[in-house]
Amino acid sequence: MKKTMKILLIILVVFLMLIVVGKRILFPPYDEIEVTGKYEINSEDYWVTEDKEDSFLMDGSMREVQVHVWYPKDYDNSDIKLPMVIASHGSCGTIDNNRTLYREFTSHGYVVLAVSHPGHAFDTLHSNGKKQTVSMDYLKKMSGMDPQSKPEEAAKLFAEWMELRMTDLTAVMDDFVEKVMQSPDRFESADIGRFVTCGHSAGGSAALGMARIRSDVVGVIALESPYMYDIKGVKDGEYIMDDSDYEMPVLNVYSDASYSHLHEWKQYRNNMKFLESKNENYENIYYEGTGHMGLCDLSLASPILSGLLDQVKSEVESEEQLKRLNTDCLDFLRRISFSE
């Protein structure tokens, strides 16, 4: 009996060691990329409760959205108010989806609201300390979707996902405006009348959609995102698109994952149109040698997992790529901030 217990103990120890080693291989330790701005960074979590049930939990509880707010400490230019940035993560992403970018913005005086979409996020933390993981139904629909051969089905899912995400973003934006009006000194750099919406993948699609429905959105940063909200239906196997011009600056960023396919993927028709447009509102950047996950912090936190999801080996180091993204997005944000 003692010998059996000893063998079992050895097996358990070996198993635990494999888990620890495997985790370190998959998620090796890394240093955060240094910010270039002068402001010290503060951040904290809070929650916004919406006036509707959370359809993913199915227990009658109201939908609660986690928000991580990043804000500069001791902002010393109170005469200049900067637009807010509100960020939406990609499918199965996290509230820290583009943490490097959020920190960079904050170091230059911007307030950033990073939003976690329950059911669409890999995990989201609730105010009671419980975690909610990604919805299996959402994963099933996402993995089974074929926008090219089944456009009707895809269009319905796009509309469903945009409604959920954009309702979350609207609730967070309205709630934060109210917070600042009640305590204006706490976020003194924030211009609550102007928002720049930002997002990666499906999060960028929601960011673009918000520019269609809110007059206080003054700019959009979309990191490899189709214009999902602009898809209004399907006719004869083709998407019916709202392809009217956007009235504010829009930055679209692409990687090797989509850039060469924009002309053939039906759901990216507006991307191609606005890429070729001479309208000065549109800016487009293509990063050659990096994949879809190279546009978010997963490439830094787990190069192996990022490579597996992209199914390509990035030719650009994740730190170098994220620094380029920081620079280009910050330049875009500055042009909006001081254009008036």
Coordinates of C-alpha atoms in Angstrom, one line a residue:
M1 CA 0.0 0.0 0.0
K2 CA 2.8 2.4 0.9
K3 CA 4.6 1.6 -2.3
T4 CA 1.4 2.3 -4.3
M5 CA 0.9 5.6 -2.6
K6 CA 4.5 6.5 -3.3
I7 CA 4.1 5.7 -7.0
L8 CA 0.9 7.8 -7.1
L9 CA 2.7 10.7 -5.4
I10 CA 5.5 10.5 -7.9
I11 CA 3.1 10.5 -10.8
L12 CA 1.2 13.5 -9.3
V13 CA 4.4 15.5 -8.8
V14 CA 5.5 14.7 -12.4
F15 CA 2.1 15.7 -13.7
L16 CA 2.2 19.0 -11.8
M17 CA 5.7 19.7 -13.0
L18 CA 4.6 19.1 -16.6
I19 CA 1.7 21.6 -16.1
V20 CA 4.1 24.2 -14.7
V21 CA 6.7 23.7 -17.4
G22 CA 4.0 23.6 -20.1
K23 CA 2.5 26.9 -18.9
R24 CA 5.9 28.6 -18.9
I25 CA 6.5 27.4 -22.4
L26 CA 3.0 28.5 -23.6
F27 CA 3.0 31.7 -21.6
P28 CA 6.7 32.6 -21.0
P29 CA 7.5 35.5 -18.7
Y30 CA 7.9 38.8 -20.5
D31 CA 8.5 42.5 -19.7
E32 CA 5.9 45.0 -20.5
I33 CA 6.8 47.4 -23.3
E34 CA 7.9 50.7 -21.9
V35 CA 5.6 53.7 -22.6
T36 CA 6.9 56.8 -24.3
G37 CA 4.6 59.4 -22.6
K38 CA 5.4 61.4 -19.5
Y39 CA 2.4 60.5 -17.3
E40 CA 2.3 57.9 -14.7
I41 CA -0.4 55.3 -15.3
N42 CA -3.3 54.5 -13.0
S43 CA -6.0 51.9 -13.7
E44 CA -8.9 50.2 -11.9
D45 CA -11.9 48.0 -12.6
Y46 CA -15.6 48.9 -12.2
W47 CA -18.8 47.4 -13.5
V48 CA -21.8 48.7 -15.5
T49 CA -25.1 46.9 -15.2
E50 CA -27.4 47.1 -18.2
D51 CA -31.2 47.1 -18.1
K52 CA -31.6 43.6 -19.6
E53 CA -30.9 40.0 -18.7
D54 CA -27.6 38.3 -19.6
S55 CA -28.8 35.8 -22.3
F56 CA -25.5 33.8 -21.8
L57 CA -26.0 33.1 -18.1
M58 CA -29.7 32.1 -18.4
D59 CA -30.3 32.5 -14.7
G60 CA -32.3 35.7 -14.8
S61 CA -29.4 38.0 -13.8
M62 CA -28.9 41.4 -15.4
R63 CA -26.1 41.8 -17.8
E64 CA -23.0 43.2 -16.1
V65 CA -20.1 44.6 -18.1
Q66 CA -16.6 44.8 -16.7
V67 CA -14.7 48.0 -17.5
H68 CA -11.0 48.6 -16.9
V69 CA -10.3 52.3 -16.9
W70 CA -6.8 53.6 -17.6
Y71 CA -6.1 57.2 -16.7
P72 CA -3.1 59.5 -16.3
K73 CA -1.9 60.7 -12.9
D74 CA -1.3 64.4 -12.3
Y75 CA -2.4 65.6 -15.7
D76 CA -0.8 69.0 -16.0
N77 CA -2.6 70.6 -19.0
S78 CA -6.1 71.1 -17.8
D79 CA -6.8 73.6 -20.5
I80 CA -6.6 70.9 -23.1
K81 CA -9.2 68.1 -23.0
L82 CA -8.5 65.0 -24.9
P83 CA -11.0 62.6 -26.5
M84 CA -11.8 59.5 -24.6
V85 CA -10.8 56.1 -26.0
I86 CA -13.2 53.1 -25.6
A87 CA -11.9 49.7 -26.6
S88 CA -13.6 46.5 -27.6
H89 CA -11.7 43.2 -27.6
G90 CA -11.8 40.5 -30.4
S91 CA -13.7 37.2 -30.4
C92 CA -12.5 35.2 -27.3
G93 CA -10.3 38.1 -26.4
T94 CA -9.8 39.6 -23.0
I95 CA -10.2 43.0 -21.3
D96 CA -6.4 43.4 -21.7
N97 CA -6.6 42.5 -25.5
N98 CA -4.4 45.5 -26.4
R99 CA -3.0 46.4 -23.0
T100 CA 0.3 47.7 -24.5
L101 CA -1.7 50.2 -26.7
Y102 CA -3.9 51.3 -23.8
R103 CA -0.9 52.0 -21.6
E104 CA 0.8 54.0 -24.3
F105 CA -2.3 56.2 -24.9
T106 CA -2.7 56.8 -21.1
S107 CA 1.0 57.8 -20.7
H108 CA 0.2 60.6 -23.2
G109 CA -2.8 61.9 -21.2
Y110 CA -5.7 59.9 -22.7
V111 CA -8.3 58.1 -20.6
V112 CA -9.0 54.6 -22.0
L113 CA -12.1 52.4 -21.2
A114 CA -11.4 48.8 -22.0
V115 CA -14.6 46.8 -22.1
S116 CA -15.1 43.1 -21.6
H117 CA -18.1 41.6 -23.4
P118 CA -19.5 38.7 -21.3
G119 CA -20.1 35.6 -23.5
H120 CA -17.7 36.9 -26.2
A121 CA -14.7 37.3 -23.9
F122 CA -12.4 34.4 -23.1
D123 CA -13.3 35.3 -19.5
T124 CA -14.8 38.3 -17.7
L125 CA -14.8 39.2 -14.0
H126 CA -18.0 40.1 -12.3
S127 CA -18.4 42.5 -9.3
N128 CA -19.1 39.5 -7.0
G129 CA -15.7 38.0 -7.8
K130 CA -17.0 35.3 -10.1
K131 CA -15.7 34.7 -13.6
Q132 CA -17.8 34.1 -16.7
T133 CA -16.1 32.2 -19.5
V134 CA -16.8 32.4 -23.2
S135 CA -20.1 31.0 -24.3
M136 CA -20.0 27.6 -25.9
D137 CA -22.9 28.6 -28.1
Y138 CA -21.0 31.6 -29.3
L139 CA -17.9 29.5 -30.1
K140 CA -20.1 27.0 -32.0
K141 CA -21.7 29.7 -34.1
M142 CA -18.4 31.4 -34.7
S143 CA -16.5 28.2 -35.8
G144 CA -19.4 27.0 -38.0
M145 CA -20.0 30.3 -39.8
D146 CA -19.0 30.5 -43.5
P147 CA -19.5 34.2 -44.7
Q148 CA -18.6 33.2 -48.3
S149 CA -20.9 30.3 -49.0
K150 CA -23.6 31.0 -46.4
P151 CA -24.0 34.8 -46.4
E152 CA -27.6 34.8 -45.0
E153 CA -26.5 32.9 -41.9
A154 CA -23.4 35.0 -41.4
A155 CA -25.4 38.3 -41.8
K156 CA -27.8 37.3 -39.1
L157 CA -24.9 36.4 -36.7
F158 CA -23.0 39.7 -37.6
A159 CA -26.2 41.7 -36.7
E160 CA -26.6 39.7 -33.4
W161 CA -23.0 40.2 -32.3
M162 CA -23.0 43.8 -33.2
E163 CA -26.2 44.5 -31.3
L164 CA -24.7 42.9 -28.2
R165 CA -21.3 44.6 -28.3
M166 CA -22.6 48.0 -29.3
T167 CA -25.3 47.9 -26.6
D168 CA -22.4 47.2 -24.1
L169 CA -20.3 50.1 -25.5
T170 CA -23.3 52.5 -25.4
A171 CA -24.0 51.6 -21.8
V172 CA -20.4 52.2 -20.8
M173 CA -20.1 55.5 -22.7
D174 CA -23.2 56.9 -21.2
D175 CA -22.3 55.7 -17.7
F176 CA -18.8 57.2 -17.9
V177 CA -20.1 60.6 -19.1
E178 CA -22.4 60.7 -16.1
K179 CA -19.5 59.7 -13.8
V180 CA -17.3 62.5 -15.1
M181 CA -20.0 65.1 -14.8
Q182 CA -20.5 64.1 -11.1
S183 CA -16.7 64.1 -10.4
P184 CA -15.0 66.2 -13.1
D185 CA -11.7 66.5 -11.2
R186 CA -10.9 62.8 -11.2
F187 CA -10.6 62.4 -15.0
E188 CA -9.6 66.0 -15.8
S189 CA -8.0 65.2 -19.1
A190 CA -11.1 63.6 -20.6
D191 CA -13.3 65.4 -23.0
I192 CA -16.6 63.6 -22.4
G193 CA -18.1 65.1 -25.6
R194 CA -15.7 63.2 -27.8
F195 CA -14.9 59.5 -28.1
V196 CA -12.5 57.5 -30.2
T197 CA -13.7 53.9 -30.6
C198 CA -11.1 51.3 -30.9
G199 CA -11.1 47.5 -31.3
H200 CA -9.4 44.4 -32.6
S201 CA -11.2 42.1 -35.1
A202 CA -14.9 41.8 -34.1
G203 CA -14.1 44.6 -31.5
G204 CA -13.1 46.9 -34.3
S205 CA -16.3 46.0 -36.2
A206 CA -18.2 47.2 -33.2
A207 CA -16.0 50.3 -33.0
L208 CA -16.9 51.1 -36.6
G209 CA -20.6 50.5 -35.9
M210 CA -20.5 53.0 -33.0
A211 CA -19.4 55.7 -35.5
R212 CA -22.6 55.1 -37.4
I213 CA -25.0 55.6 -34.4
R214 CA -23.3 58.2 -32.1
S215 CA -22.6 61.8 -32.9
D216 CA -19.9 62.0 -30.1
V217 CA -17.7 59.5 -31.9
V218 CA -14.9 61.6 -33.5
G219 CA -12.6 58.8 -34.7
V220 CA -12.2 55.0 -35.1
I221 CA -9.3 52.7 -34.9
A222 CA -10.1 49.3 -36.4
L223 CA -7.4 46.6 -36.1
E224 CA -8.2 44.2 -39.0
S225 CA -12.0 44.4 -38.8
P226 CA -14.8 43.9 -41.3
Y227 CA -17.6 46.5 -41.4
M228 CA -20.1 44.1 -39.9
Y229 CA -22.6 46.7 -38.8
D230 CA -22.7 48.0 -42.4
I231 CA -24.1 44.7 -43.6
K232 CA -27.8 45.2 -43.8
G233 CA -28.9 42.0 -45.5
V234 CA -28.3 39.6 -48.4
K235 CA -29.6 39.6 -52.0
D236 CA -28.7 37.1 -54.6
G237 CA -25.9 35.7 -52.5
E238 CA -24.3 39.2 -52.0
Y239 CA -24.2 41.3 -48.9
I240 CA -26.3 44.5 -49.0
M241 CA -24.0 47.1 -47.6
D242 CA -24.4 50.6 -46.2
D243 CA -21.4 52.0 -48.1
S244 CA -22.0 55.7 -47.3
D245 CA -18.9 57.6 -46.3
Y246 CA -17.9 58.0 -42.6
E247 CA -17.9 61.5 -41.4
M248 CA -15.0 61.2 -39.1
P249 CA -11.4 59.9 -39.4
V250 CA -11.1 56.1 -39.6
L251 CA -7.8 54.2 -39.3
N252 CA -7.9 50.6 -40.6
V253 CA -4.9 48.4 -39.8
Y254 CA -4.3 45.1 -41.7
S255 CA -1.8 42.2 -41.4
D256 CA -0.9 39.4 -43.8
A257 CA -4.0 37.6 -42.5
S258 CA -6.5 39.6 -44.5
Y259 CA -4.8 42.3 -46.7
S260 CA -4.4 40.2 -49.8
H261 CA -7.9 38.8 -49.5
L262 CA -9.9 42.1 -49.1
H263 CA -10.9 42.0 -52.8
E264 CA -12.3 38.5 -52.6
W265 CA -13.9 38.1 -49.1
K266 CA -17.5 39.4 -49.5
Q267 CA -17.9 40.7 -45.9
Y268 CA -14.8 42.9 -46.5
R269 CA -16.3 44.8 -49.4
N270 CA -16.5 48.1 -47.6
N271 CA -12.9 47.6 -46.4
M272 CA -11.8 47.4 -50.0
K273 CA -14.0 50.4 -51.1
F274 CA -12.6 52.7 -48.3
L275 CA -9.1 51.4 -48.9
E276 CA -9.3 52.6 -52.5
S277 CA -11.2 55.8 -51.6
K278 CA -9.7 59.2 -52.0
N279 CA -11.7 60.5 -49.0
E280 CA -9.2 62.1 -46.6
N281 CA -11.1 60.6 -43.6
Y282 CA -9.7 57.2 -44.3
E283 CA -6.2 56.0 -43.3
N284 CA -5.0 52.5 -44.0
I285 CA -1.9 50.7 -42.7
Y286 CA -0.7 47.3 -43.8
Y287 CA 1.9 45.6 -41.7
E288 CA 3.7 43.0 -43.8
G289 CA 5.3 40.1 -42.0
T290 CA 2.8 39.8 -39.1
G291 CA -0.4 37.9 -38.5
H292 CA -3.8 38.8 -37.1
M293 CA -2.7 38.1 -33.5
G294 CA 0.3 40.3 -34.0
L295 CA -2.1 43.3 -33.7
C296 CA -2.9 42.5 -30.1
D297 CA -1.0 41.5 -26.9
L298 CA -1.4 37.8 -27.3
S299 CA 1.6 37.8 -29.6
L300 CA 3.6 39.2 -26.6
A301 CA 2.1 37.0 -23.9
S302 CA 2.2 33.7 -25.9
P303 CA 4.1 33.7 -29.2
I304 CA 3.4 30.0 -29.6
L305 CA -0.3 30.3 -29.1
S306 CA -0.4 33.4 -31.3
G307 CA 1.4 31.5 -34.0
L308 CA -0.9 28.5 -33.8
L309 CA -4.0 30.7 -34.1
D310 CA -2.6 32.6 -37.0
Q311 CA -1.2 29.4 -38.6
V312 CA 1.8 31.5 -39.8
K313 CA 5.1 32.3 -38.4
S314 CA 5.5 36.1 -37.9
E315 CA 8.5 37.6 -39.5
V316 CA 8.4 40.5 -37.1
E317 CA 9.1 40.2 -33.4
S318 CA 6.0 40.9 -31.3
E319 CA 7.6 43.7 -29.4
E320 CA 8.7 45.5 -32.5
Q321 CA 5.3 45.1 -34.1
L322 CA 3.4 46.4 -31.0
K323 CA 5.7 49.4 -30.8
R324 CA 5.0 50.2 -34.4
L325 CA 1.3 49.8 -33.7
N326 CA 1.6 52.1 -30.7
T327 CA 3.3 54.8 -32.7
D328 CA 0.9 54.8 -35.7
C329 CA -2.2 54.7 -33.5
L330 CA -0.9 57.4 -31.2
D331 CA -0.1 59.6 -34.3
F332 CA -3.7 59.1 -35.5
L333 CA -5.1 59.9 -32.1
R334 CA -3.1 63.1 -31.9
R335 CA -4.3 64.3 -35.3
I336 CA -7.9 63.9 -34.1
S337 CA -7.2 65.5 -30.7
F338 CA -5.7 68.7 -32.0
S339 CA -7.6 69.0 -35.3
E340 CA -10.1 71.5 -33.8

